[in-house]
Short mmCIF file of C-alpha atoms in Angstrom, two decimals:
data_model
loop_
_atom_site.label_atom_id
_atom_site.label_comp_id
_atom_site.label_asym_id
_atom_site.label_seq_id
_atom_site.Cartn_x
_atom_site.Cartn_y
_atom_site.Cartn_z
CA MET A 18 -4.24 71.18 -26.68
CA GLN A 19 -0.86 71.72 -26.86
CA ARG A 20 -0.73 73.60 -23.66
CA GLU A 21 -2.71 70.69 -21.81
CA GLN A 22 -0.72 67.58 -23.90
CA ARG A 23 2.59 69.43 -22.22
CA ALA A 24 1.07 69.41 -18.80
CA SER A 25 -0.25 65.87 -19.32
CA VAL A 26 3.57 64.93 -19.67
CA SER A 27 5.30 67.06 -17.59
CA HIS A 28 2.91 65.09 -14.91
CA TRP A 29 4.73 61.83 -15.98
CA GLU A 30 8.13 63.38 -15.31
CA PRO A 31 10.63 61.04 -13.54
CA ASP A 32 11.93 64.12 -11.46
CA LEU A 33 8.30 64.76 -10.47
CA LEU A 34 8.37 60.92 -9.15
CA ASN A 35 11.51 60.92 -7.33
CA GLU A 36 12.90 58.36 -9.85
CA SER A 37 16.05 58.46 -12.04
CA TYR A 38 15.98 56.34 -15.11
CA LYS A 39 19.00 57.35 -16.81
CA ASP A 40 22.45 56.14 -16.11
CA GLU A 41 24.22 59.11 -13.54
CA GLY A 42 27.83 57.65 -13.54
CA GLN A 43 28.72 54.27 -11.80
CA ARG A 44 26.37 51.98 -9.57
CA SER A 45 27.25 50.04 -7.07
CA LEU A 46 26.68 46.19 -7.37
CA LEU A 47 23.55 46.29 -5.46
CA ALA A 48 22.26 49.38 -6.77
CA ASP A 49 22.42 47.78 -10.09
CA TYR A 50 20.59 44.93 -9.34
CA CYS A 51 17.71 46.47 -7.55
CA MET A 52 17.26 48.85 -10.59
CA ASN A 53 17.18 45.48 -12.73
CA SER A 54 16.06 43.17 -10.25
CA THR A 55 12.70 40.98 -11.24
CA ILE A 56 11.49 40.30 -7.71
CA HIS A 57 8.66 43.46 -6.85
CA GLY A 58 9.52 46.08 -4.84
CA PHE A 59 13.23 46.30 -4.83
CA LYS A 60 13.61 48.82 -7.84
CA TYR A 61 12.12 51.00 -5.09
CA PHE A 62 14.60 50.47 -2.72
CA VAL A 63 17.58 53.19 -4.69
CA GLY A 64 17.07 55.82 -7.27
CA ASN A 65 19.00 59.14 -6.24
CA LYS A 66 15.46 61.19 -6.30
CA ARG A 67 13.63 58.77 -3.70
CA THR A 68 13.13 59.97 -0.39
CA LEU A 69 13.93 58.21 3.00
CA ILE A 70 10.05 57.64 3.64
CA GLU A 71 9.64 55.92 0.44
CA ARG A 72 12.58 53.71 1.05
CA VAL A 73 11.49 53.14 4.37
CA TRP A 74 8.08 51.80 3.33
CA TRP A 75 9.07 49.68 0.62
CA ILE A 76 11.77 47.98 2.69
CA VAL A 77 8.91 47.18 5.17
CA VAL A 78 6.49 46.12 2.81
CA CYS A 79 9.24 43.76 1.35
CA LEU A 80 10.17 42.81 4.99
CA VAL A 81 6.64 41.65 5.73
CA SER A 82 6.49 39.86 2.41
CA PHE A 83 9.39 37.93 2.89
CA TYR A 84 7.90 37.27 6.56
CA CYS A 85 4.51 35.86 5.23
CA CYS A 86 6.46 33.76 2.59
CA GLY A 87 8.44 32.23 5.01
CA ARG A 88 5.85 31.12 7.38
CA PHE A 89 3.71 29.72 4.16
CA ILE A 90 6.64 27.61 3.00
CA HIS A 91 7.10 26.58 6.64
CA ASN A 92 3.96 25.51 6.78
CA ILE A 93 3.72 23.74 3.55
CA TYR A 94 7.14 21.92 4.58
CA ARG A 95 5.85 20.54 7.85
CA LYS A 96 2.56 19.31 5.96
CA TRP A 97 5.42 17.61 3.17
CA ASP A 98 7.33 16.21 6.36
CA ARG A 99 4.94 15.05 8.00
CA ASP A 100 1.94 14.03 5.82
CA PRO A 101 3.18 12.71 2.76
CA VAL A 102 1.36 9.51 2.05
CA VAL A 103 -2.52 9.26 2.23
CA VAL A 104 -4.33 5.83 2.58
CA THR A 105 -6.96 5.45 0.05
CA PHE A 106 -8.72 2.53 -1.91
CA ALA A 107 -7.84 1.14 -4.98
CA GLU A 108 -9.90 1.64 -8.34
CA LYS A 109 -10.37 -1.23 -9.26
CA PRO A 110 -11.11 -4.85 -7.18
CA THR A 111 -8.86 -7.87 -7.09
CA PRO A 112 -10.24 -11.42 -7.38
CA VAL A 113 -9.70 -13.44 -4.15
CA PHE A 114 -7.22 -15.99 -6.24
CA SER A 115 -4.71 -13.34 -6.36
CA ILE A 116 -3.32 -13.97 -2.68
CA PRO A 117 -3.12 -16.99 -0.87
CA PHE A 118 -5.46 -18.65 1.69
CA PRO A 119 -4.77 -17.79 5.05
CA ALA A 120 -2.93 -19.83 7.34
CA VAL A 121 -4.95 -21.72 9.85
CA THR A 122 -3.23 -22.82 13.28
CA LEU A 123 -5.58 -25.34 15.35
CA CYS A 124 -4.70 -25.51 18.84
CA PRO A 125 -7.18 -28.20 21.28
CA GLU A 126 -8.25 -26.88 24.37
CA ILE A 127 -7.35 -29.94 26.32
CA LYS A 128 -3.19 -29.81 26.25
CA ALA A 129 -2.17 -33.43 27.36
CA ARG A 130 -3.50 -37.09 26.14
CA LYS A 131 -5.98 -39.07 28.90
CA ALA A 132 -2.85 -41.51 30.30
CA GLU A 133 -0.43 -38.36 31.08
CA LEU A 134 -3.38 -36.22 32.66
CA ALA A 135 -4.28 -39.79 34.90
CA LYS A 136 -0.29 -39.93 35.98
CA VAL A 137 -0.73 -36.49 37.43
CA GLU A 138 -4.33 -37.09 38.82
CA ALA A 139 -2.63 -40.22 41.11
CA LEU A 140 0.21 -38.28 42.17
CA LEU A 141 -1.51 -35.82 43.18
CA GLN A 142 -3.83 -38.66 45.61
CA VAL A 143 -0.72 -39.51 47.37
CA CYS A 144 1.16 -35.88 47.44
CA ASP A 145 0.80 -33.36 50.39
CA PHE A 146 -0.53 -30.02 49.85
CA SER A 147 2.60 -28.81 49.54
CA PHE A 148 3.70 -30.71 46.52
CA GLY A 149 1.42 -27.58 44.63
CA LEU A 150 3.41 -24.91 46.34
CA GLU A 151 6.99 -26.55 45.70
CA LEU A 152 6.12 -26.54 41.29
CA ASN A 153 5.95 -22.80 41.38
CA ASN A 154 9.54 -21.98 42.92
CA ASP A 155 11.50 -23.68 39.56
CA THR A 156 13.17 -20.53 38.23
CA TYR A 157 14.34 -22.51 34.58
CA ALA A 158 12.35 -25.49 32.80
CA ASP A 159 14.72 -26.37 29.79
CA ASP A 160 12.92 -30.02 29.67
CA VAL A 161 9.20 -28.43 29.24
CA VAL A 162 9.05 -28.65 25.48
CA GLU A 163 10.08 -32.15 25.44
CA GLN A 164 7.35 -32.84 28.19
CA ILE A 165 4.76 -31.19 26.30
CA GLN A 166 5.34 -32.85 23.30
CA ARG A 167 5.17 -36.21 24.52
CA MET A 168 1.94 -35.71 26.65
CA ALA A 169 0.34 -33.69 23.54
CA ILE A 170 -2.98 -35.31 21.89
CA PRO A 171 -2.13 -37.60 19.35
CA PHE A 172 -2.75 -36.09 15.69
CA ASP A 173 -5.60 -38.81 14.92
CA ASP A 174 -6.79 -38.56 17.84
CA ILE A 175 -8.01 -34.65 16.39
CA PHE A 176 -8.00 -35.05 12.88
CA VAL A 177 -11.11 -37.21 11.51
CA SER A 178 -11.66 -35.93 8.18
CA CYS A 179 -9.93 -33.06 6.19
CA GLY A 180 -10.99 -31.75 2.86
CA TRP A 181 -9.35 -28.58 0.62
CA ARG A 182 -11.29 -27.26 -2.53
CA GLY A 183 -14.20 -30.21 -2.25
CA GLN A 184 -11.84 -32.98 -2.18
CA ALA A 185 -10.72 -35.07 0.21
CA ILE A 186 -7.28 -35.02 1.69
CA ASN A 187 -5.46 -37.45 4.21
CA CYS A 188 -5.03 -34.01 6.90
CA SER A 189 -1.32 -35.16 7.73
CA HIS A 190 -0.35 -33.66 4.29
CA LEU A 191 -2.44 -30.15 5.63
CA PHE A 192 -1.27 -29.49 8.92
CA LYS A 193 1.91 -29.70 10.65
CA PRO A 194 2.90 -29.67 14.26
CA MET A 195 3.72 -26.01 15.83
CA LEU A 196 4.93 -24.99 18.99
CA THR A 197 2.66 -21.68 20.10
CA GLU A 198 2.73 -20.14 23.66
CA THR A 199 -0.46 -22.28 24.08
CA GLY A 200 1.19 -25.66 23.77
CA MET A 201 1.33 -27.84 20.68
CA CYS A 202 -0.95 -26.74 18.00
CA TYR A 203 -1.15 -27.34 14.19
CA THR A 204 -0.55 -24.95 11.32
CA PHE A 205 -2.01 -24.96 7.65
CA ASN A 206 -0.89 -23.08 4.47
CA SER A 207 1.83 -21.43 6.81
CA MET A 208 5.47 -20.76 5.08
CA SER A 209 8.32 -23.65 5.69
CA SER A 210 10.31 -22.76 8.48
CA ASP A 211 13.44 -22.53 6.25
CA GLU A 212 11.84 -19.32 4.69
CA MET A 213 10.57 -18.10 7.58
CA LEU A 214 13.26 -18.45 10.81
CA ARG A 215 16.75 -18.02 10.75
CA LYS A 216 17.70 -21.46 11.86
CA GLU A 217 21.44 -20.45 12.08
CA GLN A 218 20.18 -18.20 15.27
CA LEU A 219 18.35 -20.44 16.46
CA HIS A 220 19.01 -23.13 18.98
CA LYS A 221 18.87 -27.09 18.28
CA GLU A 222 16.73 -28.86 20.98
CA TYR A 223 13.19 -28.62 19.00
CA GLU A 224 11.26 -27.02 16.28
CA TYR A 225 9.05 -24.41 16.34
CA LEU A 226 7.54 -24.69 12.91
CA THR A 227 7.68 -28.40 10.83
CA GLU A 228 6.32 -27.34 7.86
CA ASP A 229 8.86 -28.35 4.88
CA GLN A 230 6.97 -27.45 2.03
CA ARG A 231 7.95 -23.95 0.36
CA SER A 232 6.96 -21.32 -1.29
CA GLN A 233 5.93 -21.56 -5.51
CA LYS A 234 6.04 -18.53 -7.00
CA TRP A 235 5.03 -16.24 -4.34
CA SER A 236 6.13 -13.35 -2.35
CA ILE A 237 4.46 -10.82 -0.14
CA ASP A 238 5.61 -7.69 -2.12
CA GLU A 239 5.01 -9.49 -5.39
CA GLY A 240 2.49 -11.60 -5.53
CA TYR A 241 1.80 -14.96 -7.41
CA ALA A 242 3.51 -14.75 -10.49
CA ILE A 243 1.66 -15.16 -13.80
CA ASN A 244 2.71 -18.26 -14.73
CA ALA A 245 1.71 -19.97 -10.64
CA GLY A 246 -0.54 -22.88 -11.40
CA GLY A 247 -3.60 -23.72 -9.74
CA ASN A 248 -2.02 -26.09 -7.06
CA THR A 249 0.79 -23.71 -6.48
CA TYR A 250 1.88 -22.74 -2.85
CA PRO A 251 0.84 -21.01 -0.36
CA ARG A 252 -2.50 -23.10 -1.60
CA ARG A 253 -5.43 -19.94 -2.80
CA SER A 254 -8.89 -19.96 -3.87
CA PHE A 255 -10.15 -18.94 -6.79
CA GLY A 256 -13.69 -18.17 -5.70
CA ALA A 257 -15.99 -17.08 -3.45
CA GLY A 258 -18.58 -19.44 -1.33
CA ILE A 259 -18.49 -22.87 -0.29
CA ARG A 260 -18.33 -24.79 -3.65
CA ALA A 261 -15.38 -22.59 -5.20
CA GLY A 262 -12.97 -23.13 -2.01
CA ILE A 263 -13.47 -24.45 1.29
CA LEU A 264 -11.09 -26.02 4.02
CA SER A 265 -13.23 -28.45 5.82
CA LEU A 266 -12.18 -29.84 9.34
CA TYR A 267 -14.32 -32.89 10.82
CA LEU A 268 -12.57 -32.75 14.28
CA SER A 269 -12.56 -35.04 17.41
CA LEU A 270 -11.73 -34.80 21.05
CA ILE A 271 -11.87 -37.08 24.18
CA LEU A 272 -13.50 -35.19 27.38
CA LEU A 273 -11.27 -35.67 30.27
CA PHE A 274 -12.97 -33.24 32.84
CA GLN A 275 -16.40 -32.08 32.61
CA ASN A 276 -15.41 -28.91 34.17
CA SER A 277 -12.70 -27.79 32.16
CA PHE A 278 -12.22 -25.74 28.66
CA ARG A 279 -13.59 -27.33 25.41
CA GLY A 280 -13.16 -27.33 21.86
CA TYR A 281 -10.12 -25.58 19.89
CA LYS A 282 -8.74 -22.20 19.61
CA VAL A 283 -7.98 -21.27 15.80
CA HIS A 284 -6.27 -18.22 14.56
CA LEU A 285 -6.76 -17.17 10.79
CA HIS A 286 -3.22 -15.18 9.44
CA ALA A 287 -1.17 -14.38 6.58
CA PRO A 288 1.20 -17.05 5.52
CA ASN A 289 4.03 -15.36 6.56
CA GLN A 290 3.05 -14.59 9.92
CA TYR A 291 4.12 -16.34 13.35
CA PRO A 292 0.55 -17.09 14.85
CA ARG A 293 -0.17 -15.24 18.35
CA MET A 294 -2.33 -17.37 19.95
CA TYR A 295 -2.75 -15.75 23.33
CA SER A 296 -4.49 -12.92 21.64
CA GLN A 297 -5.88 -13.21 18.07
CA TYR A 298 -7.98 -16.41 18.34
CA PHE A 299 -11.68 -17.60 17.92
CA ARG A 300 -13.44 -20.81 19.56
CA ILE A 301 -14.83 -23.73 18.13
CA PRO A 302 -17.26 -25.32 20.46
CA LEU A 303 -17.40 -29.16 21.01
CA SER A 304 -20.64 -30.27 19.02
CA GLN A 305 -21.02 -27.42 16.99
CA GLU A 306 -20.73 -26.69 13.15
CA VAL A 307 -18.55 -23.83 12.47
CA SER A 308 -18.58 -21.68 9.30
CA VAL A 309 -16.34 -18.74 8.75
CA SER A 310 -16.53 -16.62 5.59
CA ILE A 311 -13.15 -14.56 5.02
CA ASP A 312 -13.20 -10.99 4.45
CA PRO A 313 -9.71 -10.64 2.98
CA LEU A 314 -8.06 -7.12 3.83
CA VAL A 315 -4.77 -5.99 1.84
CA MET A 316 -2.29 -3.19 2.63
CA GLU A 317 -0.48 -2.24 -0.80
CA THR A 318 2.27 0.38 -0.80
CA ALA A 319 2.81 2.35 -3.90
CA ALA A 320 6.29 2.36 -5.65
CA ASN A 321 6.67 5.78 -5.43
CA ILE A 322 6.91 6.38 -1.77
CA GLN A 323 9.70 3.43 -1.46
CA ASN A 324 12.03 6.15 -1.52
CA TYR A 325 10.39 7.75 1.21
CA ASP A 326 12.35 7.11 5.31
CA PRO A 327 10.42 4.54 6.46
CA ASN A 328 8.88 6.64 9.50
CA ARG A 329 7.40 9.18 7.32
CA ARG A 330 5.27 6.65 5.15
CA GLN A 331 4.85 4.49 8.63
CA CYS A 332 5.67 0.98 7.05
CA TYR A 333 8.80 -1.20 6.45
CA TYR A 334 9.72 -3.39 3.71
CA ASN A 335 11.02 -6.57 4.24
CA HIS A 336 14.64 -5.86 3.28
CA GLU A 337 14.51 -2.47 5.37
CA ARG A 338 13.83 -3.91 8.64
CA TYR A 339 16.52 -7.41 10.32
CA LEU A 340 14.68 -9.66 12.46
CA LYS A 341 17.22 -11.99 14.55
CA TYR A 342 14.81 -14.76 14.50
CA PHE A 343 12.57 -13.81 11.42
CA LYS A 344 13.57 -13.91 7.46
CA VAL A 345 10.50 -12.15 6.65
CA TYR A 346 9.32 -9.29 8.73
CA THR A 347 5.99 -8.81 9.70
CA LYS A 348 4.55 -6.33 12.62
CA SER A 349 3.65 -9.85 14.61
CA ASN A 350 7.03 -11.65 13.65
CA CYS A 351 8.60 -8.02 15.00
CA GLU A 352 6.98 -7.69 18.14
CA ILE A 353 7.29 -11.49 19.04
CA GLU A 354 11.11 -11.03 18.68
CA CYS A 355 10.43 -7.84 20.43
CA LEU A 356 8.67 -9.57 23.49
CA ALA A 357 11.62 -12.39 23.28
CA ASN A 358 14.17 -9.99 24.15
CA TYR A 359 12.61 -8.03 26.74
CA THR A 360 11.85 -11.24 28.53
CA LEU A 361 15.42 -12.29 28.68
CA LYS A 362 16.03 -8.57 29.63
CA THR A 363 13.93 -8.27 32.25
CA CYS A 364 13.87 -12.06 33.77
CA GLY A 365 16.72 -13.40 32.70
CA CYS A 366 15.56 -16.38 30.55
CA ALA A 367 12.48 -16.95 27.96
CA HIS A 368 9.04 -18.06 27.35
CA PHE A 369 9.44 -22.10 26.09
CA ALA A 370 7.13 -20.80 22.54
CA MET A 371 9.38 -17.79 22.12
CA PRO A 372 12.56 -18.03 19.51
CA ARG A 373 15.97 -18.14 21.78
CA THR A 374 19.55 -18.96 21.51
CA SER A 375 21.39 -22.09 22.83
CA ASP A 376 22.57 -20.07 25.57
CA VAL A 377 19.21 -19.18 26.98
CA ARG A 378 17.69 -21.15 29.27
CA ILE A 379 13.61 -21.30 29.27
CA CYS A 380 11.30 -19.53 32.02
CA GLY A 381 9.75 -22.12 35.03
CA LEU A 382 6.76 -21.70 36.81
CA GLY A 383 8.60 -19.39 39.14
CA MET A 384 9.14 -16.89 36.51
CA ALA A 385 5.57 -17.12 34.78
CA SER A 386 4.72 -13.74 36.67
CA CYS A 387 7.96 -12.49 35.64
CA CYS A 388 6.99 -13.19 31.89
CA ASP A 389 3.04 -11.76 32.36
CA GLN A 390 4.82 -8.35 33.40
CA ALA A 391 7.16 -8.25 30.72
CA LEU A 392 3.86 -9.22 28.18
CA SER A 393 1.35 -6.48 29.75
CA VAL A 394 4.72 -3.92 29.83
CA LEU A 395 4.99 -4.26 25.95
CA GLU A 396 1.31 -4.38 25.21
CA GLU A 397 0.46 -0.89 26.81
CA MET A 398 3.96 0.56 24.99
CA ASP A 399 2.04 2.84 23.22
CA LEU A 400 0.15 4.35 26.01
CA LEU A 401 3.33 4.67 27.98
CA GLN A 402 4.66 6.79 24.88
CA ALA A 403 1.70 8.59 24.43
CA LEU A 404 1.51 9.88 28.11
CA ASN A 405 5.83 10.50 27.84
CA ASN A 406 6.43 7.64 30.56
CA THR A 407 8.07 5.66 27.51
CA ILE A 408 10.81 2.33 28.25
CA LYS A 409 13.55 2.66 26.75
CA PHE A 410 13.61 -0.83 25.85
CA ALA A 411 10.53 -0.70 24.38
CA ASN A 412 10.89 1.89 22.19
CA ARG A 413 13.72 0.29 20.36
CA CYS A 414 10.98 -2.29 19.31
CA ASN A 415 9.90 0.31 16.50
CA CYS A 416 7.62 -2.43 15.39
CA LEU A 417 6.07 -0.96 12.38
CA PRO A 418 3.47 -2.43 9.68
CA ALA A 419 4.54 -4.04 6.98
CA CYS A 420 4.38 -2.12 3.71
CA ASN A 421 2.69 -4.92 1.98
CA ALA A 422 0.19 -6.47 4.16
CA ILE A 423 -2.80 -9.59 4.38
CA PHE A 424 -5.16 -9.45 7.01
CA TYR A 425 -7.75 -11.50 7.09
CA ASN A 426 -11.25 -10.40 8.98
CA THR A 427 -14.47 -12.97 9.71
CA GLU A 428 -17.54 -13.70 9.88
CA ILE A 429 -19.05 -17.03 12.17
CA SER A 430 -21.67 -18.95 12.32
CA GLN A 431 -22.61 -21.67 14.35
CA ALA A 432 -25.37 -24.24 14.50
CA LEU A 433 -25.63 -27.71 16.58
CA PHE A 434 -23.99 -30.37 14.91
CA ASP A 435 -25.27 -33.24 15.90
CA TRP A 436 -22.94 -36.14 14.47
CA ARG A 437 -24.54 -39.15 16.42
CA LYS A 438 -27.22 -39.00 14.48
CA LEU A 439 -25.35 -38.39 11.33
CA LEU A 440 -22.64 -41.50 12.41
CA GLN A 441 -25.20 -43.39 13.62
CA PHE A 442 -23.47 -43.45 17.18
CA ASP A 443 -23.95 -45.25 20.10
CA GLY A 444 -20.99 -45.46 21.85
CA SER A 445 -19.15 -43.54 24.67
CA GLU A 446 -20.26 -40.16 25.92
CA THR A 447 -16.41 -39.22 26.49
CA THR A 448 -15.72 -38.17 22.59
CA GLU A 449 -17.21 -35.13 21.09
CA HIS A 450 -16.81 -34.35 17.29
CA SER A 451 -17.27 -30.73 15.40
CA TYR A 452 -17.09 -29.64 12.04
CA LEU A 453 -15.06 -26.34 10.75
CA SER A 454 -15.20 -25.23 7.42
CA ILE A 455 -14.00 -21.76 5.93
CA HIS A 456 -14.58 -19.77 2.61
CA TYR A 457 -14.07 -16.38 0.90
CA LYS A 458 -16.87 -14.26 1.51
CA VAL A 459 -16.74 -12.69 -1.82
CA SER A 460 -14.33 -13.94 -5.21
CA ARG A 461 -13.53 -9.93 -5.42
CA PHE A 462 -12.25 -7.35 -3.12
CA ILE A 463 -10.76 -3.63 -2.75
CA ARG A 464 -7.24 -3.40 -1.73
CA ILE A 465 -6.43 -0.92 0.18
CA LYS A 466 -3.24 1.43 -0.86
CA ARG A 467 -0.58 3.78 0.26
CA SER A 468 0.62 6.05 -2.27
CA GLU A 469 2.02 9.79 -1.77
CA LEU A 470 -0.41 12.52 -1.01
CA PHE A 471 2.62 15.37 -0.94
CA GLY A 472 5.38 14.95 -3.31
CA ILE A 473 8.26 16.34 -3.82
CA SER A 474 6.86 18.47 -6.81
CA ASP A 475 3.49 19.75 -5.66
CA PHE A 476 6.02 20.84 -2.96
CA LEU A 477 8.05 23.24 -5.30
CA ALA A 478 5.14 23.91 -6.94
CA ASN A 479 3.30 25.30 -3.49
CA CYS A 480 6.29 26.74 -2.75
CA GLY A 481 6.59 28.79 -6.18
CA GLY A 482 3.01 29.89 -5.51
CA VAL A 483 3.37 30.92 -2.65
CA LEU A 484 6.91 33.38 -3.68
CA GLY A 485 4.96 34.23 -6.60
CA LEU A 486 2.05 35.47 -5.00
CA PHE A 487 3.58 37.62 -2.25
CA MET A 488 6.93 38.22 -4.34
CA GLY A 489 6.81 37.78 -7.78
CA VAL A 490 9.35 35.51 -7.34
CA SER A 491 10.22 32.59 -9.96
CA ILE A 492 13.49 30.08 -10.82
CA LEU A 493 14.57 32.81 -13.39
CA SER A 494 14.41 35.71 -9.89
CA ILE A 495 17.17 33.05 -8.07
CA VAL A 496 18.83 32.62 -11.36
CA GLU A 497 19.19 36.15 -11.44
CA ILE A 498 20.40 36.48 -7.88
CA LEU A 499 23.50 33.94 -8.68
CA TYR A 500 23.98 36.01 -11.70
CA TYR A 501 24.31 39.39 -9.46
CA CYS A 502 26.58 37.37 -7.06
CA THR A 503 28.90 35.25 -9.12
CA LEU A 504 29.23 36.15 -13.02
CA LYS A 505 28.27 39.83 -12.54
CA PRO A 506 31.44 40.85 -10.31
CA ILE A 507 33.73 38.80 -12.44
CA MET A 508 32.65 40.55 -15.69
CA ALA A 509 32.81 43.55 -13.54
CA ARG A 510 36.57 43.20 -12.47
CA SER A 511 37.63 42.30 -16.04
CA ALA A 512 35.76 45.37 -17.76
CA ALA A 513 37.57 47.60 -15.33
CA SER A 514 40.97 45.80 -15.50
CA ARG A 515 40.44 46.21 -19.98
CA ALA A 516 39.22 50.05 -19.58
CA ALA A 517 42.65 50.52 -17.13
CA THR A 518 45.35 49.08 -19.40
CA PRO A 519 44.62 51.88 -22.59
CA LYS A 520 45.41 54.08 -19.81
CA ILE A 521 48.65 52.92 -18.70
CA LYS A 522 50.03 52.54 -22.18
CA THR A 523 48.88 56.34 -22.78
CA ALA A 524 50.66 57.72 -19.74
CA GLU A 525 53.89 55.49 -20.73
CA LYS A 526 53.77 56.73 -23.81
CA HIS A 527 53.85 60.26 -22.85
CA SER A 528 56.48 60.08 -20.31
CA GLY A 529 58.88 58.66 -23.66
CA VAL A 530 57.60 61.71 -25.66
CA ARG A 531 58.67 63.98 -22.84
CA SER A 532 62.24 62.45 -22.05
#
């Protein structure tokens, strides 16, 4: 039994394993680190009894582990850098009174009053065919807005009666004139021109927006204040359906031509957004009752990703992106400004509805095709970028979505509006009426939330897991490397200097005795 035990013990002797655990003189700093390192595999690099094949084997294994760690950590970093944000639904529903009722911009399809069109009709009777061709040669039309405003249909000829939340209100208290690319329109519940536009940058010839009622205890980032009352501005509804909150309009329009476009264009948008009537609208036909139910869509951004770069989170806060003509950043406002700048760069003038400075002229009919081409180029910007055939000016627009934004999805239904029977009217056939009602579809909705998917803590945890799996590395292993690179060499030099001092003194003492 004793012989078997001795054989077993001798089988595990370090000499047979080509290992040396005893101090055999001074070791280099690298050898000392490898012998004592907590990183797996490093201790097999050294040892005076270890063969070259073993050392090469472990070096190769450690290099492969290092390579695998690098590849995995690189993939983790790319994921953290490329997709740090996720869009999810909020945990709890939100009541509709926490957001403003949409701004409603209404534009009549007939752009001029009957008397003004009669003048043009009479002029065409006495002018030859070249009269129309000569109109198209005008490069600039600096007085076009004045002409449009003068010929526009009077307010009272459009709005017969208005109601808000079940109460009849004077329409002039609700709707204010606004200049859009389709001419003179009227807007309800929009932010004031002082809050939306940088008037110091704009010309003084005419106003784009005439709303003067300022927002009260509301902002797009913070929402309504807790102490905001029911009559705050922008106006808000307190529930769904016709009884809870509704905007009702009784509209009138005088027909001019039997083959002309009839009715109205309507665009629902956030109060802080300037309307874009050429692409986002629905129509109200004449002699129709149109009911619009709104399903709000609210995008909000969590506070923990506010420190991310805007290109990483793919959105801008209002204070992060400066617009020359707008005080409020929205994707739509940015695109309007970008279109204005690009049209000016390409055509040398601006469309009458675009924001411009006092030294910029308005494009005439001769530049209409150029303005349309500029609009087409910017609308195709995303496709051109995908095909690597980008336009440098378009790239500088960079109109990312706003981090906090409100959208209003609509469901529209309509039916015949027999207003003659309602009013017992048997008069002129040149006048038609329509009825519009707008209300929320639901009393509560689910917000969409942009939040952090992969933060710095997740990145470090994943990197630590990979390093621990392949190399057994921890934070203390990194501290250990720093120790051997800084404190250990200093302490070694200090110990060597202290050890050398007694020898020098002893040598001097012996030298004095001999003398």
